[in-house]
Short mmCIF file of C-alpha atoms and ligand atoms in Angstrom, two decimals:
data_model
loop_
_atom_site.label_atom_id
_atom_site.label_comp_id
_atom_site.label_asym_id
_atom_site.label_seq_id
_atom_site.Cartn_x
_atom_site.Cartn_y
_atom_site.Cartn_z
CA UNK X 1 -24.52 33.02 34.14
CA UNK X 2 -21.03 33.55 32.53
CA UNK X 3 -21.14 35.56 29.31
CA UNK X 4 -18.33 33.94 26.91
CA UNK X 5 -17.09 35.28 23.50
CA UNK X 6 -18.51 33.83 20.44
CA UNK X 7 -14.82 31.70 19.31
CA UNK X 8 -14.75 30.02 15.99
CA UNK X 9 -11.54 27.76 15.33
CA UNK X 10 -11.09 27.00 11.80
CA UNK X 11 -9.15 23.85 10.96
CA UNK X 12 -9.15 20.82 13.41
CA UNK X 13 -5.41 19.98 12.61
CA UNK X 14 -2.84 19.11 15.17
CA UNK X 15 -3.00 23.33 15.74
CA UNK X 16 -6.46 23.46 16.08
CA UNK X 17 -7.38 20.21 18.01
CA UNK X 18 -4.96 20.84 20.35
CA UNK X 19 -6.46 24.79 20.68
CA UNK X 20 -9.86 23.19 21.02
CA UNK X 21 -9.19 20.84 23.35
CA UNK X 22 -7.64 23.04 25.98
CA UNK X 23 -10.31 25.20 25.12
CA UNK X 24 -13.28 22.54 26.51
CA UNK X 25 -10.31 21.82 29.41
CA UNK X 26 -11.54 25.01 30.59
CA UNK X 27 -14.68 24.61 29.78
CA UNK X 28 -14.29 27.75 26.96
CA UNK X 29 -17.30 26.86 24.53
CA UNK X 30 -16.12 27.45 21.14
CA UNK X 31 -17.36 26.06 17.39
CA UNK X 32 -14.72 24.05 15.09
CA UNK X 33 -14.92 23.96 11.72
CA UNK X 34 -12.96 21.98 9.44
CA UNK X 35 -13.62 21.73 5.31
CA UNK X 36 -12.35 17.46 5.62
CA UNK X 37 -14.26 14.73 7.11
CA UNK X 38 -11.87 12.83 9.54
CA UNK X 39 -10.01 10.51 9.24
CA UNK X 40 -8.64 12.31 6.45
CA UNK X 41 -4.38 12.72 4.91
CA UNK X 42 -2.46 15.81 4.77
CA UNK X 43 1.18 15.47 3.26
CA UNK X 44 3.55 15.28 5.92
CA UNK X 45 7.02 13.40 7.08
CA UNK X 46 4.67 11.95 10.08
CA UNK X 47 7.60 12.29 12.04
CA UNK X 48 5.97 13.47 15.75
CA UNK X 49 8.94 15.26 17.96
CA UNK X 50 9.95 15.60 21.72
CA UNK X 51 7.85 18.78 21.20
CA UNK X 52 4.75 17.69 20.35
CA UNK X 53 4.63 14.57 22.52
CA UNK X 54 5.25 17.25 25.49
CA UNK X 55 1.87 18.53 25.02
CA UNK X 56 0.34 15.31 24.10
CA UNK X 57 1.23 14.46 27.74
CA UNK X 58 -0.44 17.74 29.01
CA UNK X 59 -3.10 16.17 26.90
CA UNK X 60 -3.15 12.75 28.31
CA UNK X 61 -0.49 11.67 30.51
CA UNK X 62 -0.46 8.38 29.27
CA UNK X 63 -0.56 9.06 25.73
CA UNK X 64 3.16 7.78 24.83
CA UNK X 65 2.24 3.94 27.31
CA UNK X 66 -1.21 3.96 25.02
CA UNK X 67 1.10 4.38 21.77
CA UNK X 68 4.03 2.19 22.76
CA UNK X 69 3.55 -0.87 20.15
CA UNK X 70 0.17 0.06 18.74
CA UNK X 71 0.41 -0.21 14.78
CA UNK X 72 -0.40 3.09 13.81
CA UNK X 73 2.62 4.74 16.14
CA UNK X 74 5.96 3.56 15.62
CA UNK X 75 8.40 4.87 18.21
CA UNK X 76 11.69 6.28 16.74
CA UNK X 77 14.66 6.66 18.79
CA UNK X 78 17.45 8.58 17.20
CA UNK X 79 18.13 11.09 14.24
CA UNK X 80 20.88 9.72 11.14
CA UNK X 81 22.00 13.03 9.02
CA UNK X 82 23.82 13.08 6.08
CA UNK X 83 26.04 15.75 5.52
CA UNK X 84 26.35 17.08 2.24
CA UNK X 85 29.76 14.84 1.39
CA UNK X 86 27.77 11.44 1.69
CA UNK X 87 29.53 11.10 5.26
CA UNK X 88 26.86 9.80 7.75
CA UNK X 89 25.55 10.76 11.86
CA UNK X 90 23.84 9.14 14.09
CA UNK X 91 22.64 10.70 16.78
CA UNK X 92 20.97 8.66 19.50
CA UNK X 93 17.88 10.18 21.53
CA UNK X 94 19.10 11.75 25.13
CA UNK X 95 19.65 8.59 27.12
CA UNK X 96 18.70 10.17 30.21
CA UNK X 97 15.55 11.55 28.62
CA UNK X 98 14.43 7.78 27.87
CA UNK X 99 10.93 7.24 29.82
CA UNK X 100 11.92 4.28 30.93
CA UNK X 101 11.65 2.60 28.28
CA UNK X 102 9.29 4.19 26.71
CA UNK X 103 9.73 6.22 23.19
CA UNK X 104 10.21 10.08 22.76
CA UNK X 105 9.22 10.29 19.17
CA UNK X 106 7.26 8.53 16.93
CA UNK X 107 5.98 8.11 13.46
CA UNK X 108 2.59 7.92 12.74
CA UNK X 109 0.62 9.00 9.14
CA UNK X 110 -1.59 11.78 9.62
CA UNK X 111 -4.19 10.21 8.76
CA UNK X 112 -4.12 8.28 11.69
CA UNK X 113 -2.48 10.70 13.85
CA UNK X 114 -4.75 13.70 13.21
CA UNK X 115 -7.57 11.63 13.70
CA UNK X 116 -6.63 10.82 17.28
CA UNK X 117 -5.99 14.13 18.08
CA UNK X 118 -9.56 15.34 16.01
CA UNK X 119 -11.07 12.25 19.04
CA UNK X 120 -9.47 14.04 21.38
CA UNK X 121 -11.01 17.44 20.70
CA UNK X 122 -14.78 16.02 20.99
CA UNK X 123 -16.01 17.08 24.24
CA UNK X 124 -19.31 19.25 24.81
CA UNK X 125 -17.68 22.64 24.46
CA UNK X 126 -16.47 22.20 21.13
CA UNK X 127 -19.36 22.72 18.65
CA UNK X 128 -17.98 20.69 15.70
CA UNK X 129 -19.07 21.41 11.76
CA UNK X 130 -17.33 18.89 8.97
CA UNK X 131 -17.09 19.07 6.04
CA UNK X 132 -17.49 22.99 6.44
CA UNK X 133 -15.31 25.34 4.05
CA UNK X 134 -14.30 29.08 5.38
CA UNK X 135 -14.38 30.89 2.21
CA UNK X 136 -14.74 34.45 3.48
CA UNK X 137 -14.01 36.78 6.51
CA UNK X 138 -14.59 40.07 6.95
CA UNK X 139 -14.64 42.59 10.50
CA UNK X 140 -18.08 44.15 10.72
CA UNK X 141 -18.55 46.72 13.45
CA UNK X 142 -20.00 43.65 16.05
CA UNK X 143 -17.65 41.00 15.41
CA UNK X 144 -16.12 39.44 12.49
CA UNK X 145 -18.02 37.63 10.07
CA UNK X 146 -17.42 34.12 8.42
CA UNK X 147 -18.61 33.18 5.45
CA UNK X 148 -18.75 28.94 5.46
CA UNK X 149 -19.43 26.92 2.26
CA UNK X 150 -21.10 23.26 3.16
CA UNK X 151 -22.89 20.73 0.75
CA UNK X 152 -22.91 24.07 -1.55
CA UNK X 153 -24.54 26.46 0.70
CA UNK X 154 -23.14 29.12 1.86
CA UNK X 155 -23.89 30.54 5.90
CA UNK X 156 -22.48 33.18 7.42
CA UNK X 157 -21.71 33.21 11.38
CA UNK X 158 -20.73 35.75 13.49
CA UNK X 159 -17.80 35.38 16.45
CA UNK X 160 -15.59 37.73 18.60
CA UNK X 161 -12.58 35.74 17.81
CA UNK X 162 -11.77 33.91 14.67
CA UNK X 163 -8.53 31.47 15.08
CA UNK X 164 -7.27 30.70 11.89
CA UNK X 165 -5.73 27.22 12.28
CA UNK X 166 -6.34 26.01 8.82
CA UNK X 167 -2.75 25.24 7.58
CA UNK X 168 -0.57 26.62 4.82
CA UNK X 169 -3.37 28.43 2.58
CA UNK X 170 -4.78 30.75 5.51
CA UNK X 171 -8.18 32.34 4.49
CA UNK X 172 -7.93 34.15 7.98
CA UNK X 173 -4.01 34.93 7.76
CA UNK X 174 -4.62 36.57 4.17
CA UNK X 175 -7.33 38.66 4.52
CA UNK X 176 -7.35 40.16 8.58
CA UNK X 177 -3.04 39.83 8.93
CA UNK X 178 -2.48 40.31 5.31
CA UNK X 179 0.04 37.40 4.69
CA UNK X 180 1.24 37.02 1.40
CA UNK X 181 3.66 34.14 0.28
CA UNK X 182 7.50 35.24 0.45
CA UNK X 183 9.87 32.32 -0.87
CA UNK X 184 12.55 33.02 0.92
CA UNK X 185 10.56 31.89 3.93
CA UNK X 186 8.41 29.05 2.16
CA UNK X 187 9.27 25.74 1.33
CA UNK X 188 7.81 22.96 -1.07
CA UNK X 189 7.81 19.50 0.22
CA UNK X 190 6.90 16.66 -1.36
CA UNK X 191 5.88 12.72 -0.06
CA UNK X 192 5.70 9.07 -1.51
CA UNK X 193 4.88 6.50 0.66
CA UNK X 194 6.80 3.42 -0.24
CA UNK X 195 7.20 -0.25 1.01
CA UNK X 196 10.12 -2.64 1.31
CA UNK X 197 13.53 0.28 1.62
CA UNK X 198 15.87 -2.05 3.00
CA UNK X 199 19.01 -1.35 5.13
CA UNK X 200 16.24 1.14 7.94
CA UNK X 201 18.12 1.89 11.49
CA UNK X 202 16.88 -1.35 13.85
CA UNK X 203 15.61 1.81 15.70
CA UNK X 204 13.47 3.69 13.57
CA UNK X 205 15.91 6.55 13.21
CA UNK X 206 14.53 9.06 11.06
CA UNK X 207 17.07 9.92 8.37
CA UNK X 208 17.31 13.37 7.03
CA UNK X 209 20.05 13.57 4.41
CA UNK X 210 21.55 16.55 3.56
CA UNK X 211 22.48 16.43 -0.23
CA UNK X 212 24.73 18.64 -2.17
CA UNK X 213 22.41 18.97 -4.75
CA UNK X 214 19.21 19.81 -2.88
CA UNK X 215 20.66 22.12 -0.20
CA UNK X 216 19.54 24.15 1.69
CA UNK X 217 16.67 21.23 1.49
CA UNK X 218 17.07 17.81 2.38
CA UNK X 219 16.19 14.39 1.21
CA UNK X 220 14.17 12.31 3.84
CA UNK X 221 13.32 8.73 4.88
CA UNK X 222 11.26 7.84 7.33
CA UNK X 223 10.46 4.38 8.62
CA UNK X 224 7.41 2.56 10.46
CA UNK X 225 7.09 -0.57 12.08
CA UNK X 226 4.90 -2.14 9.24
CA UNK X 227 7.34 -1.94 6.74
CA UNK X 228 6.47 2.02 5.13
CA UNK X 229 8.53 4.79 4.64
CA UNK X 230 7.63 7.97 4.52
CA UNK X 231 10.36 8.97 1.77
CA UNK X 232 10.09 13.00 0.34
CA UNK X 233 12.12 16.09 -0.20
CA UNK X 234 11.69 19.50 0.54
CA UNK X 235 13.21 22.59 -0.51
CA UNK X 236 12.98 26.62 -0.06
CA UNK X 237 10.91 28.10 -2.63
CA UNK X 238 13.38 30.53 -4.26
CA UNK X 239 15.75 27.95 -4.65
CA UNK X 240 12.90 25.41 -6.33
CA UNK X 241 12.39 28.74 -8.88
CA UNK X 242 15.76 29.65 -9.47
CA UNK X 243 17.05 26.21 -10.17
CA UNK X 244 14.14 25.61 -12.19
CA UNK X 245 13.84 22.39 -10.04
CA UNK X 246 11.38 19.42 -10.62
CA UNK X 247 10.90 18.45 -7.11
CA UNK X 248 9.02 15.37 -8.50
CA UNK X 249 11.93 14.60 -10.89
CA UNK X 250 14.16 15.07 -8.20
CA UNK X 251 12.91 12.37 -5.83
CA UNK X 252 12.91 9.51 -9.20
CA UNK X 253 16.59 10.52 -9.60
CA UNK X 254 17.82 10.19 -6.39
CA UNK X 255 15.73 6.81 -5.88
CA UNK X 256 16.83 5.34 -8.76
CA UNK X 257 20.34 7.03 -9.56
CA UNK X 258 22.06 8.04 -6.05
CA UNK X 259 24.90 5.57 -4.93
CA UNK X 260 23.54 6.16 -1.46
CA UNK X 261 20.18 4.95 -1.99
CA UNK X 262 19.45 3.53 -5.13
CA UNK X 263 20.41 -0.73 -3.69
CA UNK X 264 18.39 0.33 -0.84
CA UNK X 265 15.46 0.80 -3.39
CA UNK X 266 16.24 -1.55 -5.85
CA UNK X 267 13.28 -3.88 -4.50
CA UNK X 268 10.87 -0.98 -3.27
CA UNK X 269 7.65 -0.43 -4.18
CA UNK X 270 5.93 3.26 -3.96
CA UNK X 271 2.64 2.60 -2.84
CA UNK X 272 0.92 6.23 -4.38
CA UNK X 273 2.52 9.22 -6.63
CA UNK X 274 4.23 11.55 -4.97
CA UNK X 275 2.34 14.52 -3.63
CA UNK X 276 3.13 17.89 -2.97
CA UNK X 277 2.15 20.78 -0.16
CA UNK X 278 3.67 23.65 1.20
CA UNK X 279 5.66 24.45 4.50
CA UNK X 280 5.50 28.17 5.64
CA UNK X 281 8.88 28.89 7.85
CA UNK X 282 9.50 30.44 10.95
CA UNK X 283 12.29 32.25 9.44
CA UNK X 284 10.24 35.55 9.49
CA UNK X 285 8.65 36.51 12.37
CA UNK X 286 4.98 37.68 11.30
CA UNK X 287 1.83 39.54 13.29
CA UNK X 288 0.03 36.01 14.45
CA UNK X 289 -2.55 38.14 16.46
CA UNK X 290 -5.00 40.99 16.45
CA UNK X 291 -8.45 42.34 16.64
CA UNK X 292 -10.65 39.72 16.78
CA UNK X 293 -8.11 37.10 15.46
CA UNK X 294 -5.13 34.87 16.16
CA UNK X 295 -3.08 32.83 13.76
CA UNK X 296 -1.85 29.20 14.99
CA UNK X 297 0.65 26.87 13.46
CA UNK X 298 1.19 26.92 9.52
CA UNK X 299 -1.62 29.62 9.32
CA UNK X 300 0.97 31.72 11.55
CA UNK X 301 4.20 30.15 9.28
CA UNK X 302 5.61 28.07 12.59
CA UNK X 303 7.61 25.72 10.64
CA UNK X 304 10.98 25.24 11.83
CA UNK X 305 13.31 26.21 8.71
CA UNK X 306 15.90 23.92 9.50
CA UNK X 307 14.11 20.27 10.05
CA UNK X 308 10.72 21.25 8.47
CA UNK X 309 9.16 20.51 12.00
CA UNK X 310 5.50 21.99 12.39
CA UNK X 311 3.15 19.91 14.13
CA UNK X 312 5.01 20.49 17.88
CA UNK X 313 4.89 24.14 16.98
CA UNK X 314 1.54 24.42 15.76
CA UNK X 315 0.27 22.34 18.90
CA UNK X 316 2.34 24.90 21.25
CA UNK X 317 0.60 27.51 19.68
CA UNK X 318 -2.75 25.99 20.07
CA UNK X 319 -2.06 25.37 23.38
CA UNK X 320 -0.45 28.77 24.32
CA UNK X 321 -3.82 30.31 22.31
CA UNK X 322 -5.85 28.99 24.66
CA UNK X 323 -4.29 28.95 28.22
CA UNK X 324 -4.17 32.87 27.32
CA UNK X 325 -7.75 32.71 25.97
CA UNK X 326 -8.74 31.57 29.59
CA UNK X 327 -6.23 33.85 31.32
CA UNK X 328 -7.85 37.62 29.89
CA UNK X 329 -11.13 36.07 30.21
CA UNK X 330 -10.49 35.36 34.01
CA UNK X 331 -8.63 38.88 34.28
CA UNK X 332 -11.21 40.71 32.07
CA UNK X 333 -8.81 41.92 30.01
CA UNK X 334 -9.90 40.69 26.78
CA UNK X 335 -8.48 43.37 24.58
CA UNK X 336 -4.72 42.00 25.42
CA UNK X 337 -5.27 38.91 24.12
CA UNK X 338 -3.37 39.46 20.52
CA UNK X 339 -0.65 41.25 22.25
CA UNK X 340 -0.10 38.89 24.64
CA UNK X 341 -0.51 35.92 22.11
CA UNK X 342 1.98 37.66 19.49
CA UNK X 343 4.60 37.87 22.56
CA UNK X 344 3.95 34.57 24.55
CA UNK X 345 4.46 32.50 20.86
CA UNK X 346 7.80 34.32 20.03
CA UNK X 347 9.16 33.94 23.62
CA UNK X 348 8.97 30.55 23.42
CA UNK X 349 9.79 29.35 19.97
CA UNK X 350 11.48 32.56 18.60
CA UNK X 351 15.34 31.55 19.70
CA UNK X 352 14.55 28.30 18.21
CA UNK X 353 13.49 29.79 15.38
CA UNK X 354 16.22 31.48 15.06
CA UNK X 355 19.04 29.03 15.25
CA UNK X 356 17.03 26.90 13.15
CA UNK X 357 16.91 29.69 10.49
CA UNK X 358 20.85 30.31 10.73
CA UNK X 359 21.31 26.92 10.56
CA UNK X 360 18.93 26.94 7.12
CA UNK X 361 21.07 29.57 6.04
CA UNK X 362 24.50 28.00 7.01
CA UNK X 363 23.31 25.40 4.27
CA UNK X 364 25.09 27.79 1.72
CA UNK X 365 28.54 26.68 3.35
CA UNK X 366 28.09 22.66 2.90
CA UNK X 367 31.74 22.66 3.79
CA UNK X 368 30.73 23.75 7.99
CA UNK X 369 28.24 21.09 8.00
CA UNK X 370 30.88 18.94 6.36
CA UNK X 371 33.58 19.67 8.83
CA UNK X 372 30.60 19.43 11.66
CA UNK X 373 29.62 15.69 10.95
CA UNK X 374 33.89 14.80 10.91
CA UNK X 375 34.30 16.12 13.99
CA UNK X 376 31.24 14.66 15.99
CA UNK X 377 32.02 11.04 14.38
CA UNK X 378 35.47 11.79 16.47
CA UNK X 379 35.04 13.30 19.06
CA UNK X 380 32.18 11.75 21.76
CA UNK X 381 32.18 15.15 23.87
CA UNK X 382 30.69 17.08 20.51
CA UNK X 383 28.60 14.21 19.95
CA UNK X 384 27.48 14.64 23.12
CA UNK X 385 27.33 18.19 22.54
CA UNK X 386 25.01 17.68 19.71
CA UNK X 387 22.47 15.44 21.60
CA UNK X 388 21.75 17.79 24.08
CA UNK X 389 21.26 20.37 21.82
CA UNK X 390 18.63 18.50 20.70
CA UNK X 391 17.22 18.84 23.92
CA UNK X 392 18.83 21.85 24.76
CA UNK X 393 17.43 25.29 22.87
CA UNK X 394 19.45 27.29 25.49
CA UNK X 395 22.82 25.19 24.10
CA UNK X 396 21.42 25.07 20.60
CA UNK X 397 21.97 29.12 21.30
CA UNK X 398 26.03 27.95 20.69
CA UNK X 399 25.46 27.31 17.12
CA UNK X 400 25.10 30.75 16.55
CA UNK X 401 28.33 31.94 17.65
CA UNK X 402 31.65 32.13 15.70
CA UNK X 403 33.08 30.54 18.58
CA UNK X 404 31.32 27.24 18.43
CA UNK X 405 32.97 26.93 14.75
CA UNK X 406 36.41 28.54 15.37
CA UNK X 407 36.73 25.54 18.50
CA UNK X 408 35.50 23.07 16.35
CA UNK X 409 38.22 23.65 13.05
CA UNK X 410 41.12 24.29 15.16
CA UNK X 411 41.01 22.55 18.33
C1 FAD F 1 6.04 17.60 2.74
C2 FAD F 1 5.91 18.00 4.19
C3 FAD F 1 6.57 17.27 5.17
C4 FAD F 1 6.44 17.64 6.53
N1 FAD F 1 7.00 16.85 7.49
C5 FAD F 1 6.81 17.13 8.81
C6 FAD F 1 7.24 16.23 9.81
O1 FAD F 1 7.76 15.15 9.55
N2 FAD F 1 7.04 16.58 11.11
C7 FAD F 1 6.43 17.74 11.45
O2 FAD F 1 6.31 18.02 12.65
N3 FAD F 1 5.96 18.59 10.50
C8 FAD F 1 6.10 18.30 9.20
N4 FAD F 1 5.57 19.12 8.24
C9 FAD F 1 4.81 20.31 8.65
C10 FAD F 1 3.43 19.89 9.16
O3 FAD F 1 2.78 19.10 8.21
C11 FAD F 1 2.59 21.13 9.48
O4 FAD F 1 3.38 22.04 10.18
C12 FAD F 1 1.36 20.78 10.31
O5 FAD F 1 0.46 20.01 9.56
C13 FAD F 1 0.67 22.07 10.79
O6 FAD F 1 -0.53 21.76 11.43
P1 FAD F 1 -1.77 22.77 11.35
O7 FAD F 1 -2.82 22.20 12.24
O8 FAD F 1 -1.29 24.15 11.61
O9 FAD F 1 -2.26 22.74 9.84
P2 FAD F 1 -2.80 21.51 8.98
O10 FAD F 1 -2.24 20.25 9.48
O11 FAD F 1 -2.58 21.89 7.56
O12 FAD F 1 -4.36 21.49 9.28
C14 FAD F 1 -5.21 22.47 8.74
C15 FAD F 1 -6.65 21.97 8.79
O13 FAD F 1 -7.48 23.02 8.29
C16 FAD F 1 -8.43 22.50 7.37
N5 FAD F 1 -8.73 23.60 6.43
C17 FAD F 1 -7.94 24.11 5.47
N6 FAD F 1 -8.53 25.13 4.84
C18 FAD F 1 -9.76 25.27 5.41
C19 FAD F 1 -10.85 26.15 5.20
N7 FAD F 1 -10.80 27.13 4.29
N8 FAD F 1 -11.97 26.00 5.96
C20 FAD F 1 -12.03 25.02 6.91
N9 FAD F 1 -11.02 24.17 7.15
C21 FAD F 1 -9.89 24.29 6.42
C22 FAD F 1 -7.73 21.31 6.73
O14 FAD F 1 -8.67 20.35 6.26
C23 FAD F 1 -6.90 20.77 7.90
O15 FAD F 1 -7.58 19.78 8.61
C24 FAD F 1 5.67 18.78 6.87
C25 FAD F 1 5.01 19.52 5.88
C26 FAD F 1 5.12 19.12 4.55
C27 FAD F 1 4.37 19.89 3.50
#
């Protein structure tokens, strides 16, 4: 009989679902603990990429035809930015990278979206405790030890590894990687669900606007088929304390006093306050792995700092967590799993990452961004351009370089 490690994942998010359910692909029994009882909300955009739909189809190939009209998923099929001088573009999904005609993004609430992912993760491996709270972990000299908090009792349980998927406020990525909060590379986000924004894309395109006042955050709406918007802002945390910002205060003023939006609310109705939760950025690259634990999407700060993107980077990493998982087990080489983990995440999202941080940081010079959004309404080849970059984090690499802006301002 096959000895396996003990494996505890903590948080059933879209990083730990995913984790799990690779996990019980390869029949890799592990427990999963999560503090909520599904279905359950976490403040998001609900805005599900290219990204994460790729592994969704590793999941279940025929996740995006079981979608495709169903209430709770509306497909989206194009981004609309504003740059920071009110001027507007749209930029269409990749034609060519049209299924048919089947969506390659959609926007679904996370209640609903993390719950079908949570279904997805049931399977005999996975050993699943609700409505269990980690509240303590500690290495001992067998194993590291969990201390878990349900209906006010406190058990402790023993594993070899300890995966800390449990979002933005990391009991794992505090105490065994020592993570502290740096705002430089943290942002605060806020959401309000509302009903009846007129003047939406007739395709669902997500709109991200870019406003002078908020940079280097952004001002979203998001649309669904049954008439919601996801509508929030989000901002880096050093900005939000030196500007003495009111993120809250912020969102009423540009609802009810911005030229650009304030007809397209007149009629509106928020359907809850707005709510706030934190994003921890990619924009530092941090130790996501070592003895006896690995970190996996906002535990290991995977958010893109550019669009705020972390649910297709926290599902990579579950994923990536445990095809390796299965791969030192096989090899019996067990010790490299951190190693390998730390390098394996990086090489795949670090150069996106890293544009995505230089982009952040380009914020400072609204006048690029400016000149950017001109140019593309212009010119179809950098429109073009821009789409595949989408696509593209090889091309994306050209945003980086001088050379990309020097063409663009004097050609
Ligand atoms: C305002 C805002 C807007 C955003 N918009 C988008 C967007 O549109 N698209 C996008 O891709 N990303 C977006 N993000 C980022 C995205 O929400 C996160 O990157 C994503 O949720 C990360 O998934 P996760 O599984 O790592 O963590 P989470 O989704 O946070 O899941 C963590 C899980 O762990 C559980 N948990 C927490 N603590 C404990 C504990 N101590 N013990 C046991 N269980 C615990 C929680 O109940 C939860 O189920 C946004 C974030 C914010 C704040």
């Amino acid at each position: 009989m096959i000895s396996f490690p003990r494996i505890a994942i903590i948080g059933a998010g879209p990083s730990g679902s995913t984790c799990s359910f690779f996990l019980s692909k390869h029949q890799i029994p592990h427990v999963l603990i999560d503090t909520a009882d599904f279905p359950r909300d976490k403040i998001c955009g609900d805005a599900i990429s290219g990204k994460a739909l790729h592994i969704l189809r590793k999941m279940d190939p025929q996740i995006v035809q079981k979608w495709n009209g169903e209430a709770s998923f509306t497909d989206t099929w194009g981004i609309s930015f504003t740059a920071p001088n009110g001027k507007n573009l749209d930029i269409p999904f990749k034609k060519e990278r049209r299924d048919g005609d089947l969506p390659v993004g959609f926007v679904s609430k996370r209640t609903d979206f993390d719950h079908y992912l949570f279904q997805m993760a049931q399977s005999p491996y996975a050993q699943i405790h609700g409505r269990t709270t980690l509240v303590g972990v500690q290495k001992t000299s067998t194993g590291i030890l969990l201390e878990l908090q349900k209906d006010g009792k406190v058990e402790k349980m023993e594993v070899d590894l300890v995966i800390g998927a449990e979002g933005e406020r990391s009991v794992v990525a505090k105490v065994l990687a020592g993570y502290k909060k740096e705002p430089r590379h943290f942002s605060a986000g806020i959401r309000q669900y509302w009903t009846g924004v007129t003047n939406c894309h007739a395709e669902n395109y997500i709109e991200l606007h870019f406003l002078k006042d908020l940079l280097p955050g952004y001002f979203w709406i998001f649309p669904m088929s049954d008439g919601t918007c996801n509508v929030g802002l989000g901002m880096r945390s050093d900005r939000v304390s030196k500007g003495k910002v009111n993120l809250k205060k912020e969102l009423e003023r540009i609802i009810q006093e911005h030229p650009q939006f304030k007809e397209r609310f007149q009629h509106a109705e928020a359907l809850e306050l707005p709510k706030g939760w934190g994003l921890p950025m990619g924009s530092k690259q941090q130790t996501i792995g070592g003895e006896g634990f690995l970190l996996l999407g906002d535990a290991a700060s995977l958010i893109d700092p550019f669009t705020g993107e972390g649910i297709g980077n926290g599902m990579k990493s579950g994923w990536i967590a445990a095809e390796l998982i299965k791969d030192c087990l096989d090899r019996k080489q067990w010790d490299s799993l951190p190693n390998l983990y730390q390098k394996k995440v990086f090489r795949s999202l670090g150069d996106e990452l890293r544009v995505s941080d230089f982009l952040q940081r380009s914020l400072d010079f609204p006048w690029l961004f400016n000149a950017v959004v001109r140019k593309a309404n212009k010119s179809p080849l950098l429109k073009e351009t821009l789409i595949c970059m989408f696509e593209d984090v090889d091309l994306r690499q050209q945003l980086r370089k001088p050379k990309f802006y020097w063409d663009l301002l004097v050609k």
